[in-house]
Structure formats: C-alpha cells, structure tokens
C-alpha cells in the first residue's frame, strides 16, 4: 500500500516554544491530508483538513492560530504547534487521502509523532 | 454529524478463540464504514472497509465485518485469533460529501493470551 511518513517520530520541547511536524506521502500525491490528535488510550480526534494550495479547514474547538497547517505541495503538509504548553502533549497523526473520489479512495496514515512539552 | 460507538474498550481473548468487536454508528446520511488496526507503536492501518454492495467484507488476514443497516452496526469478527492480532482496533465512518473526513470510535484493545 501507499506510504505516509511523519517527522519527527517524537519530540520533546520546552513550554513556549514552537514545534513543526511534517507529513509526507512518499509514493503518491495527496491533495487532501488530515491531522488528528490522539490522547493516551483514547481515539483519534480530527483537528483539521489540509488542502493543497488553500487554507486548512479546522474542526470546531481547534485553535487555528495555535495549530498552523501548511500544505505547500501535493506530498507535504506541516503542522506547527505554536507556543506549546504541557496540555498540548499528545500523539499527532496525519493521513493522506489517496484517490479521486471513487470507490477505491483510501486514507493512509502516518506512524504518528509523539509531542511532549515540558 | 456522525458518531461511532465501540461498546468494548478491552477484549481479552485466548489464542485460537474467536473474537467479535462491536461497532455501532449514528448518521442521518449514508456512510462508508471502516475498521483500522493500530499495532503497538505503529500507525493506523486499514483492515477492511464497506462502501457498497455485499454487506459482508473480508480482510486478507482472516477478519470479516458485516454491515447491518437496520441495526446501524458494523461488527468485526475473526474465528480464530493469533498472538499477533494483539492491537487496538478502531471503527470509523465517513461521509463522502463531507470530504472523506473520518469519525472514529473510541477503540477496542484486543489482548490475545497464549
């Protein structure tokens, strides 16, 4: 199947700093990528939809100025957690949409990035 | 809006025994249904999906799920589990008109014991 990578796989930062997480589709182009957040032993919560060449669409309750999303190319989306605080510590997962609207469309998930804010 | 409920947060099961993971959903429009598996320290992988057609869908590693529209369910089953099936399983739905966004259930942790 298609491969989606995330970098870094884990990061520790000090409170108040910003952290950038990259999501790449390695062998296909993705006009749409999604960013999720997963708390320990909980499910994935969709944060935002990242669209190549346009602004991201954020889910209700997600601060767009805190979680900056840039989808600069068809294979790369970045999530920047600005002025991170301990409550932002979580597992961040991206997915890339593969397909053109047909029955074979699938989301491929990255391995996730664990963020710990001290 | 859609919602997904996975009734069991944890399911312990002995090796070679059958397992069923329950999933119910709520939606005012037609949905696509998915099961994803997350092995320890790994990302989510698609296990199987229902888009249309036959209500029984199968995966390559012995899992199957049946879409029941009247009961709004999409339960996952495997007749005989292996140790390697130990993982977290997530049921999810999407609405094509909503840009293929996935709504996940809370997950079911399957622990296969020898």
Coordinates of N, CA and C in Angstrom, one line a residue:
Chain A
X1 N 0.8 -1.2 0.0 CA 0.0 0.0 0.0 C 0.8 1.3 0.0
X2 N 0.2 2.4 -0.1 CA 0.9 3.7 -0.1 C 1.5 4.0 1.2
X3 N 2.5 4.8 1.2 CA 3.3 5.0 2.4 C 3.2 6.5 2.8
X4 N 2.9 6.8 4.1 CA 2.9 8.1 4.6 C 3.9 8.2 5.7
X5 N 4.8 9.2 5.7 CA 5.8 9.3 6.7 C 5.6 10.6 7.6
X6 N 6.0 10.5 8.8 CA 6.0 11.7 9.6 C 7.3 11.9 10.3
X7 N 7.7 13.2 10.4 CA 8.9 13.6 11.0 C 8.8 14.8 11.9
X8 N 9.3 14.8 13.1 CA 10.0 13.7 13.7 C 9.0 12.6 14.3
X9 N 9.5 11.5 14.7 CA 8.6 10.5 15.3 C 8.3 10.8 16.8
X10 N 9.2 11.6 17.4 CA 9.0 12.0 18.7 C 9.8 13.3 19.0
X11 N 9.2 14.2 19.8 CA 9.9 15.4 20.1 C 9.6 15.9 21.5
X12 N 10.6 16.4 22.2 CA 10.4 17.0 23.5 C 10.8 18.4 23.4
X13 N 10.0 19.3 23.9 CA 10.3 20.7 23.8 C 9.9 21.4 25.1
X14 N 10.5 22.6 25.2 CA 10.1 23.4 26.4 C 8.9 24.2 26.2
X15 N 8.2 24.5 27.3 CA 6.9 25.3 27.2 C 7.2 26.6 26.6
X16 N 6.4 27.0 25.6 CA 6.6 28.3 25.0 C 7.2 28.3 23.6
X17 N 7.8 27.2 23.3 CA 8.5 27.0 22.0 C 7.5 26.5 21.0
X18 N 7.9 26.6 19.7 CA 7.1 26.1 18.6 C 7.7 24.8 18.1
X19 N 6.9 23.9 17.6 CA 7.3 22.6 17.1 C 6.6 22.4 15.7
X20 N 7.4 22.0 14.7 CA 6.9 21.7 13.4 C 6.9 20.2 13.2
X21 N 5.8 19.7 12.7 CA 5.7 18.2 12.4 C 5.4 18.1 10.9
X22 N 6.2 17.3 10.2 CA 6.0 17.1 8.8 C 5.2 15.8 8.5
X23 N 4.4 15.8 7.5 CA 3.7 14.7 7.0 C 3.9 14.6 5.5
X24 N 4.5 13.5 5.0 CA 4.8 13.3 3.6 C 4.1 12.0 3.0
X25 N 3.5 12.2 1.9 CA 3.1 11.0 1.1 C 4.2 10.6 0.2
X26 N 4.8 9.4 0.4 CA 6.1 9.1 -0.3 C 5.9 8.6 -1.7
X27 N 4.8 8.0 -2.0 CA 4.7 7.4 -3.4 C 3.4 7.8 -4.1
X28 N 2.7 8.8 -3.6 CA 1.5 9.3 -4.3 C 1.3 10.7 -3.9
X29 N 0.5 11.4 -4.7 CA 0.2 12.8 -4.5 C -1.2 12.9 -3.7
X30 N -1.2 13.8 -2.8 CA -2.4 13.9 -1.9 C -2.8 15.3 -1.9
X31 N -4.0 15.6 -2.5 CA -4.5 17.0 -2.5 C -5.1 17.3 -1.1
X32 N -5.4 16.2 -0.4 CA -6.0 16.4 0.9 C -5.3 15.6 2.0
X33 N -4.9 16.2 3.0 CA -4.3 15.5 4.2 C -5.1 15.9 5.4
X34 N -5.1 15.0 6.4 CA -5.8 15.2 7.6 C -4.9 15.2 8.8
X35 N -5.1 16.0 9.8 CA -4.4 15.9 11.1 C -5.3 15.5 12.2
X36 N -4.8 14.5 12.9 CA -5.5 14.0 14.1 C -4.7 14.1 15.4
X37 N -5.4 14.1 16.5 CA -4.7 14.1 17.8 C -5.3 12.9 18.6
X38 N -4.4 12.2 19.2 CA -4.8 11.0 20.0 C -4.2 11.1 21.4
X39 N -5.1 11.2 22.3 CA -4.6 11.2 23.7 C -4.4 9.7 24.2
X40 N -3.6 9.5 25.2 CA -3.4 8.1 25.7 C -4.7 7.3 25.9
X41 N -4.7 6.2 25.3 CA -5.8 5.2 25.4 C -7.1 5.8 25.0
X42 N -7.1 6.8 24.1 CA -8.3 7.3 23.5 C -8.2 7.3 22.0
X43 N -9.3 7.7 21.4 CA -9.5 7.6 20.0 C -8.8 8.8 19.3
X44 N -8.8 8.8 18.0 CA -8.3 9.9 17.2 C -9.4 10.9 17.1
X45 N -9.0 12.2 17.3 CA -9.9 13.3 17.1 C -9.4 14.1 15.9
X46 N -10.2 14.3 14.9 CA -9.8 15.1 13.8 C -9.6 16.6 14.2
X47 N -8.4 17.1 13.8 CA -8.1 18.5 14.1 C -8.5 19.4 12.9
X48 N -8.0 19.0 11.8 CA -8.1 19.9 10.6 C -7.9 19.1 9.3
X49 N -8.5 19.6 8.3 CA -8.3 19.1 6.9 C -7.3 20.1 6.2
X50 N -6.3 19.5 5.7 CA -5.3 20.3 5.0 C -5.4 20.1 3.5
X51 N -5.6 21.2 2.8 CA -5.9 21.2 1.3 C -4.7 21.9 0.6
X52 N -4.1 21.2 -0.3 CA -3.0 21.7 -1.1 C -3.4 23.0 -1.8
X53 N -2.6 24.0 -1.5 CA -2.8 25.3 -2.2 C -3.9 26.2 -1.6
X54 N -4.5 25.8 -0.5 CA -5.5 26.6 0.1 C -5.4 26.5 1.6
X55 N -6.3 27.3 2.3 CA -6.2 27.3 3.7 C -6.8 26.0 4.3
X56 N -6.3 25.6 5.5 CA -6.8 24.4 6.1 C -8.2 24.7 6.7
X57 N -9.0 23.6 6.8 CA -10.3 23.7 7.5 C -10.2 23.1 8.8
X58 N -10.5 23.9 9.9 CA -10.3 23.4 11.2 C -11.6 22.9 11.8
X59 N -11.5 21.9 12.6 CA -12.7 21.4 13.3 C -13.1 22.3 14.5
X60 N -14.3 22.3 14.9 CA -14.8 23.1 15.9 C -14.0 22.9 17.2
X61 N -13.5 24.0 17.8 CA -12.8 23.9 19.1 C -11.3 23.8 18.9
X62 N -10.8 23.7 17.7 CA -9.4 23.7 17.4 C -8.9 25.1 17.0
X63 N -7.9 25.6 17.8 CA -7.4 27.0 17.5 C -6.5 27.0 16.3
X64 N -6.9 27.7 15.3 CA -6.1 27.8 14.1 C -4.9 28.5 14.2
X65 N -4.8 29.5 15.2 CA -3.6 30.3 15.3 C -2.6 29.5 16.2
X66 N -3.0 28.5 16.9 CA -2.1 27.7 17.7 C -1.6 26.5 16.9
X67 N -2.4 25.9 16.0 CA -2.0 24.8 15.2 C -2.0 25.2 13.8
X68 N -0.9 25.7 13.3 CA -0.7 26.2 12.0 C -0.5 25.1 11.0
X69 N -1.3 25.0 9.9 CA -1.1 24.0 9.0 C -0.8 24.6 7.6
X70 N 0.2 24.0 7.0 CA 0.6 24.4 5.6 C 0.7 23.2 4.7
X71 N 0.1 23.3 3.6 CA 0.1 22.2 2.6 C 0.7 22.7 1.3
X72 N 2.0 22.8 1.4 CA 2.7 23.6 0.3 C 2.8 22.8 -1.0
X73 N 2.8 21.5 -0.9 CA 2.9 20.7 -2.1 C 2.0 19.5 -2.0
X74 N 1.9 18.7 -3.1 CA 1.0 17.6 -3.2 C 1.5 16.4 -2.3
X75 N 2.7 16.5 -1.8 CA 3.2 15.4 -1.0 C 3.7 15.9 0.4
X76 N 3.4 17.1 0.8 CA 3.9 17.6 2.1 C 2.9 18.5 2.8
X77 N 2.5 18.1 4.0 CA 1.8 19.0 4.9 C 2.5 19.2 6.2
X78 N 2.5 20.4 6.8 CA 3.2 20.5 8.0 C 2.2 21.1 9.1
X79 N 2.4 20.6 10.3 CA 1.6 21.1 11.4 C 2.6 21.8 12.4
X80 N 2.4 23.0 12.7 CA 3.2 23.7 13.6 C 2.4 24.0 14.9
X81 N 2.9 23.5 16.0 CA 2.3 23.8 17.3 C 3.0 25.0 17.8
X82 N 2.3 26.2 17.9 CA 3.0 27.4 18.3 C 2.8 27.6 19.8
X83 N 3.9 28.1 20.4 CA 3.8 28.4 21.9 C 3.3 27.2 22.6
X84 N 3.9 26.1 22.5 CA 3.4 24.9 23.0 C 3.4 24.9 24.6
X85 N 2.4 24.3 25.1 CA 2.3 24.1 26.6 C 2.1 22.6 26.9
X86 N 2.3 22.3 28.2 CA 2.1 20.9 28.6 C 0.8 20.2 28.1
X87 N -0.2 21.0 28.1 CA -1.5 20.4 27.7 C -1.6 20.0 26.2
X88 N -0.6 20.5 25.4 CA -0.5 20.2 24.0 C 0.2 18.8 23.8
X89 N 0.8 18.3 24.9 CA 1.4 17.0 24.8 C 0.4 16.0 24.3
X90 N 0.8 15.3 23.2 CA -0.2 14.3 22.7 C 0.5 13.5 21.5
X91 N -0.2 12.7 20.9 CA 0.2 11.9 19.8 C -0.5 12.5 18.6
X92 N 0.3 13.1 17.6 CA -0.3 13.7 16.5 C -0.1 12.8 15.3
X93 N -1.2 12.5 14.6 CA -1.2 11.6 13.4 C -1.7 12.3 12.2
X94 N -1.1 12.1 11.1 CA -1.6 12.6 9.8 C -2.1 11.5 8.9
X95 N -2.9 11.8 8.0 CA -3.3 10.9 7.0 C -3.4 11.6 5.7
X96 N -3.2 10.8 4.6 CA -3.2 11.4 3.3 C -4.3 10.7 2.5
X97 N -5.1 11.5 1.8 CA -6.2 10.9 1.0 C -5.7 10.5 -0.3
X98 N -5.9 9.2 -0.7 CA -5.5 8.7 -2.0 C -6.7 8.4 -2.8
X99 N -6.8 9.0 -4.0 CA -7.9 8.7 -4.8 C -8.5 10.0 -5.4
X100 N -9.5 9.7 -6.3 CA -10.1 10.9 -7.0 C -11.6 10.9 -6.8
X101 N -12.1 10.3 -5.7 CA -13.5 10.4 -5.5 C -14.2 9.1 -5.8
X102 N -13.5 8.1 -6.1 CA -14.1 6.8 -6.5 C -14.2 5.8 -5.3
X103 N -14.6 4.6 -5.6 CA -14.8 3.6 -4.5 C -13.5 3.1 -3.9
X104 N -12.4 3.4 -4.7 CA -11.1 2.9 -4.2 C -10.4 3.9 -3.3
X105 N -11.0 5.0 -3.1 CA -10.4 6.1 -2.3 C -10.1 5.5 -0.9
X106 N -8.9 5.9 -0.4 CA -8.5 5.4 0.9 C -7.6 6.5 1.6
X107 N -7.7 6.5 2.9 CA -6.8 7.3 3.7 C -5.6 6.5 4.2
X108 N -4.4 6.9 4.0 CA -3.3 6.2 4.5 C -2.7 7.1 5.6
X109 N -2.4 6.4 6.7 CA -2.0 7.1 7.9 C -0.5 7.1 8.1
X110 N 0.1 8.1 8.7 CA 1.4 8.2 9.1 C 1.6 7.5 10.4
X111 N 2.8 7.2 10.8 CA 3.1 6.5 12.1 C 2.9 7.3 13.3
X112 N 2.7 8.6 13.2 CA 2.4 9.5 14.3 C 3.7 10.1 14.9
X113 N 3.5 11.2 15.6 CA 4.5 12.0 16.2 C 4.1 12.2 17.7
X114 N 5.0 11.8 18.6 CA 4.7 12.0 20.0 C 5.3 13.3 20.5
X115 N 4.5 14.2 20.9 CA 5.0 15.5 21.4 C 4.9 15.6 22.9
X116 N 6.0 15.9 23.5 CA 6.0 16.1 25.0 C 6.5 17.5 25.2
X117 N 5.7 18.3 25.9 CA 6.0 19.6 26.2 C 6.3 19.7 27.7
X118 N 7.5 20.1 28.1 CA 7.9 20.2 29.5 C 7.5 21.5 30.1
Chain B
X1 N -24.3 15.3 11.9 CA -23.0 14.8 12.4 C -23.1 13.3 12.6
X2 N -21.9 12.7 12.5 CA -21.9 11.2 12.7 C -21.2 10.9 14.0
X3 N -21.5 9.8 14.6 CA -20.9 9.3 15.8 C -20.7 7.8 15.7
X4 N -19.6 7.3 16.4 CA -19.3 5.9 16.3 C -19.1 5.4 17.8
X5 N -19.7 4.3 18.1 CA -19.6 3.8 19.4 C -19.0 2.4 19.4
X6 N -17.9 2.2 20.1 CA -17.4 0.8 20.2 C -17.6 0.4 21.6
X7 N -18.5 -0.6 21.8 CA -19.0 -0.9 23.1 C -18.0 -1.5 24.1
X8 N -17.0 -2.1 23.5 CA -16.0 -2.7 24.4 C -14.6 -2.0 24.3
X9 N -14.1 -1.5 25.4 CA -12.8 -0.8 25.4 C -11.7 -1.8 25.4
X10 N -11.9 -3.0 26.0 CA -10.9 -4.0 26.0 C -11.5 -5.4 25.9
X11 N -10.8 -6.2 25.1 CA -11.3 -7.6 24.9 C -10.2 -8.5 25.1
X12 N -10.1 -9.2 26.2 CA -9.1 -10.3 26.3 C -9.6 -11.6 25.7
X13 N -8.7 -12.3 25.0 CA -9.1 -13.5 24.3 C -8.0 -14.4 24.2
X14 N -8.3 -15.7 24.3 CA -7.2 -16.7 24.2 C -6.9 -17.0 22.8
X15 N -5.6 -17.4 22.5 CA -5.2 -17.7 21.2 C -6.1 -18.8 20.6
X16 N -6.4 -18.7 19.4 CA -7.2 -19.6 18.6 C -8.7 -19.6 18.9
X17 N -9.1 -18.7 19.8 CA -10.5 -18.5 20.1 C -11.1 -17.4 19.2
X18 N -12.4 -17.4 19.0 CA -13.0 -16.4 18.2 C -13.1 -15.1 18.9
X19 N -13.2 -14.0 18.2 CA -13.4 -12.7 18.8 C -14.4 -11.9 17.9
X20 N -15.2 -11.0 18.6 CA -16.1 -10.1 17.9 C -15.9 -8.7 18.6
X21 N -15.7 -7.7 17.8 CA -15.6 -6.4 18.2 C -16.8 -5.6 17.7
X22 N -17.5 -5.0 18.6 CA -18.8 -4.4 18.3 C -18.6 -2.9 17.9
X23 N -19.3 -2.5 16.9 CA -19.3 -1.1 16.4 C -20.7 -0.7 16.0
X24 N -21.2 0.4 16.6 CA -22.5 0.9 16.1 C -22.2 2.4 15.8
X25 N -23.0 2.9 14.8 CA -22.8 4.2 14.3 C -24.1 4.9 14.3
X26 N -24.0 6.2 14.2 CA -25.2 7.1 14.1 C -25.0 8.1 13.0
X27 N -25.9 8.2 12.1 CA -25.7 9.2 11.0 C -27.1 9.4 10.3
X28 N -27.3 10.6 9.9 CA -28.5 10.9 9.2 C -28.4 10.7 7.7
X29 N -27.2 10.5 7.2 CA -27.0 10.2 5.8 C -26.2 8.9 5.6
X30 N -26.1 8.4 4.4 CA -25.4 7.2 4.2 C -23.9 7.4 4.5
X31 N -23.3 6.4 5.0 CA -21.9 6.5 5.4 C -21.1 5.3 4.8
X32 N -19.8 5.5 4.7 CA -18.9 4.4 4.4 C -18.3 4.0 5.8
X33 N -18.0 2.7 5.9 CA -17.6 2.2 7.2 C -16.2 1.5 7.1
X34 N -15.4 1.7 8.1 CA -14.0 1.2 8.1 C -13.7 0.6 9.4
X35 N -12.7 -0.3 9.3 CA -12.0 -0.8 10.5 C -10.5 -0.6 10.3
X36 N -9.9 0.0 11.3 CA -8.5 0.2 11.3 C -7.9 -0.5 12.4
X37 N -6.6 -0.9 12.3 CA -5.9 -1.6 13.3 C -4.6 -0.8 13.6
X38 N -4.3 -0.7 14.9 CA -3.1 0.0 15.3 C -2.3 -0.9 16.2
X39 N -1.2 -1.4 15.6 CA -0.3 -2.3 16.4 C 0.5 -1.4 17.3
X40 N 1.1 -2.0 18.4 CA 1.8 -1.2 19.4 C 2.9 -0.4 18.7
X41 N 2.9 0.9 19.0 CA 4.0 1.8 18.5 C 4.0 2.0 17.0
X42 N 2.8 1.7 16.4 CA 2.8 1.9 14.9 C 1.6 2.8 14.6
X43 N 1.5 3.2 13.3 CA 0.4 4.0 12.8 C -0.8 3.1 12.5
X44 N -1.9 3.7 12.1 CA -3.1 3.0 11.8 C -3.0 2.4 10.4
X45 N -3.5 1.2 10.3 CA -3.6 0.5 9.0 C -5.0 0.1 8.7
X46 N -5.4 0.3 7.5 CA -6.8 -0.1 7.1 C -6.9 -1.6 7.1
X47 N -7.9 -2.1 7.8 CA -8.1 -3.5 7.9 C -9.2 -3.9 6.8
X48 N -10.3 -3.3 6.8 CA -11.3 -3.5 5.7 C -12.3 -2.3 5.7
X49 N -13.1 -2.3 4.7 CA -14.0 -1.2 4.5 C -15.2 -1.7 3.8
X50 N -16.3 -1.0 4.1 CA -17.6 -1.2 3.4 C -18.0 0.1 2.7
X51 N -18.2 0.0 1.4 CA -18.6 1.2 0.6 C -20.0 0.9 0.1
X52 N -20.2 -0.2 -0.5 CA -21.5 -0.6 -1.1 C -21.4 -2.0 -1.5
X53 N -22.6 -2.6 -1.9 CA -22.6 -3.9 -2.4 C -22.8 -4.9 -1.3
X54 N -22.1 -6.0 -1.4 CA -22.2 -7.1 -0.4 C -21.9 -6.6 1.0
X55 N -22.8 -7.0 1.9 CA -22.7 -6.4 3.3 C -21.6 -7.1 4.1
X56 N -21.1 -8.2 3.6 CA -20.0 -8.9 4.3 C -18.7 -8.6 3.6
X57 N -17.8 -8.0 4.3 CA -16.5 -7.7 3.8 C -15.4 -8.4 4.5
X58 N -14.3 -8.8 3.8 CA -13.3 -9.6 4.4 C -11.9 -8.9 4.2
X59 N -11.0 -9.2 5.2 CA -9.7 -8.8 5.0 C -8.8 -10.0 4.7
X60 N -7.5 -9.7 4.3 CA -6.6 -10.7 3.9 C -6.1 -11.6 5.1
X61 N -6.3 -11.1 6.3 CA -5.7 -11.8 7.4 C -6.8 -12.5 8.3
X62 N -8.0 -12.8 7.7 CA -9.0 -13.6 8.3 C -10.1 -12.8 9.1
X63 N -10.0 -11.5 9.1 CA -11.1 -10.7 9.7 C -12.2 -10.5 8.7
X64 N -13.4 -10.4 9.3 CA -14.6 -10.0 8.4 C -15.5 -9.1 9.2
X65 N -16.2 -8.3 8.5 CA -17.2 -7.4 9.2 C -18.5 -7.4 8.3
X66 N -19.6 -7.3 9.0 CA -20.8 -7.3 8.3 C -21.6 -6.0 8.6
X67 N -22.0 -5.3 7.5 CA -22.8 -4.1 7.6 C -24.2 -4.5 7.8
X68 N -24.8 -3.9 8.9 CA -26.2 -4.2 9.2 C -26.9 -2.8 9.2
X69 N -27.6 -2.4 8.2 CA -28.2 -1.1 8.1 C -29.3 -0.9 9.1
X70 N -30.1 -1.9 9.3 CA -31.2 -1.8 10.3 C -30.8 -1.6 11.7
X71 N -29.6 -2.2 12.0 CA -29.1 -2.1 13.4 C -28.0 -1.1 13.5
X72 N -27.7 -0.4 12.4 CA -26.6 0.5 12.2 C -25.3 0.0 12.9
X73 N -24.9 -1.2 12.5 CA -23.8 -1.8 13.1 C -22.8 -2.3 12.0
X74 N -21.6 -2.5 12.5 CA -20.5 -2.9 11.6 C -19.5 -3.7 12.4
X75 N -20.0 -4.8 13.0 CA -19.2 -5.6 13.9 C -18.0 -6.3 13.2
X76 N -16.9 -6.4 13.8 CA -15.7 -7.1 13.3 C -15.6 -8.5 14.0
X77 N -15.3 -9.5 13.2 CA -15.1 -10.8 13.7 C -13.9 -11.5 13.1
X78 N -13.4 -12.4 13.9 CA -12.3 -13.4 13.5 C -12.6 -14.7 14.2
X79 N -12.6 -15.8 13.4 CA -13.0 -17.1 14.0 C -11.9 -17.6 14.9
X80 N -10.6 -17.3 14.6 CA -9.5 -17.8 15.4 C -8.4 -16.8 15.4
X81 N -8.1 -16.3 16.6 CA -7.1 -15.2 16.7 C -5.7 -15.7 17.0
X82 N -4.7 -14.9 16.6 CA -3.3 -15.3 16.8 C -2.7 -14.2 17.8
X83 N -1.6 -14.6 18.4 CA -1.0 -13.6 19.3 C -0.7 -12.3 18.6
X84 N -0.4 -12.4 17.3 CA 0.0 -11.2 16.5 C -1.2 -10.3 16.3
X85 N -2.4 -10.7 16.6 CA -3.6 -9.9 16.5 C -3.8 -8.9 17.6
X86 N -2.9 -9.0 18.6 CA -2.9 -8.1 19.7 C -2.7 -6.7 19.2
X87 N -3.7 -5.8 19.4 CA -3.6 -4.5 18.8 C -4.8 -3.7 19.3
X88 N -4.9 -2.4 18.9 CA -6.0 -1.6 19.1 C -6.8 -1.5 17.8
X89 N -8.1 -1.7 17.9 CA -8.9 -1.7 16.6 C -9.9 -0.5 16.7
X90 N -10.0 0.2 15.6 CA -10.8 1.4 15.6 C -11.8 1.2 14.4
X91 N -13.1 1.5 14.8 CA -14.1 1.6 13.8 C -14.3 3.0 13.4
X92 N -14.6 3.3 12.1 CA -14.7 4.7 11.7 C -15.7 4.8 10.6
X93 N -16.3 5.9 10.4 CA -17.2 6.2 9.4 C -16.8 7.5 8.6
X94 N -17.2 7.6 7.4 CA -17.0 8.8 6.7 C -18.2 9.1 5.8
X95 N -18.4 10.3 5.5 CA -19.5 10.8 4.6 C -18.8 11.4 3.4
X96 N -19.0 10.9 2.2 CA -18.3 11.4 1.0 C -18.5 12.9 0.9
X97 N -19.7 13.3 1.1 CA -20.0 14.7 0.9 C -19.2 15.6 1.9
X98 N -18.7 15.0 2.9 CA -18.0 15.8 4.0 C -16.5 15.7 3.7
X99 N -16.1 15.4 2.5 CA -14.7 15.5 2.2 C -13.9 14.3 2.8
X100 N -14.6 13.2 2.9 CA -13.9 12.0 3.3 C -13.3 12.1 4.7
X101 N -13.8 13.0 5.6 CA -13.3 13.0 6.9 C -13.8 11.8 7.7
X102 N -12.9 11.3 8.5 CA -13.2 10.1 9.3 C -13.6 10.5 10.7
X103 N -14.7 9.8 11.2 CA -15.1 9.9 12.6 C -14.8 8.6 13.2
X104 N -14.0 8.6 14.3 CA -13.5 7.3 14.9 C -14.3 7.0 16.1
X105 N -14.5 5.7 16.4 CA -15.0 5.2 17.6 C -13.8 5.3 18.7
X106 N -14.1 4.9 19.9 CA -13.2 5.0 21.0 C -12.1 4.0 20.9
X107 N -12.2 3.0 20.1 CA -11.2 1.9 20.0 C -11.5 0.8 21.0
X108 N -11.0 -0.4 20.5 CA -11.1 -1.6 21.3 C -9.7 -2.2 21.4
X109 N -9.2 -2.4 22.6 CA -7.9 -3.0 22.7 C -8.1 -4.5 22.8
X110 N -7.5 -5.3 21.9 CA -7.6 -6.7 21.9 C -6.3 -7.3 22.4
X111 N -6.3 -8.1 23.5 CA -5.2 -8.7 24.0 C -5.3 -10.2 23.9
X112 N -4.5 -10.8 23.0 CA -4.6 -12.2 22.8 C -3.6 -12.9 23.7
X113 N -4.1 -13.9 24.5 CA -3.3 -14.6 25.5 C -3.0 -16.0 25.0
X114 N -1.8 -16.5 25.3 CA -1.5 -17.8 24.9 C -2.2 -18.9 25.6

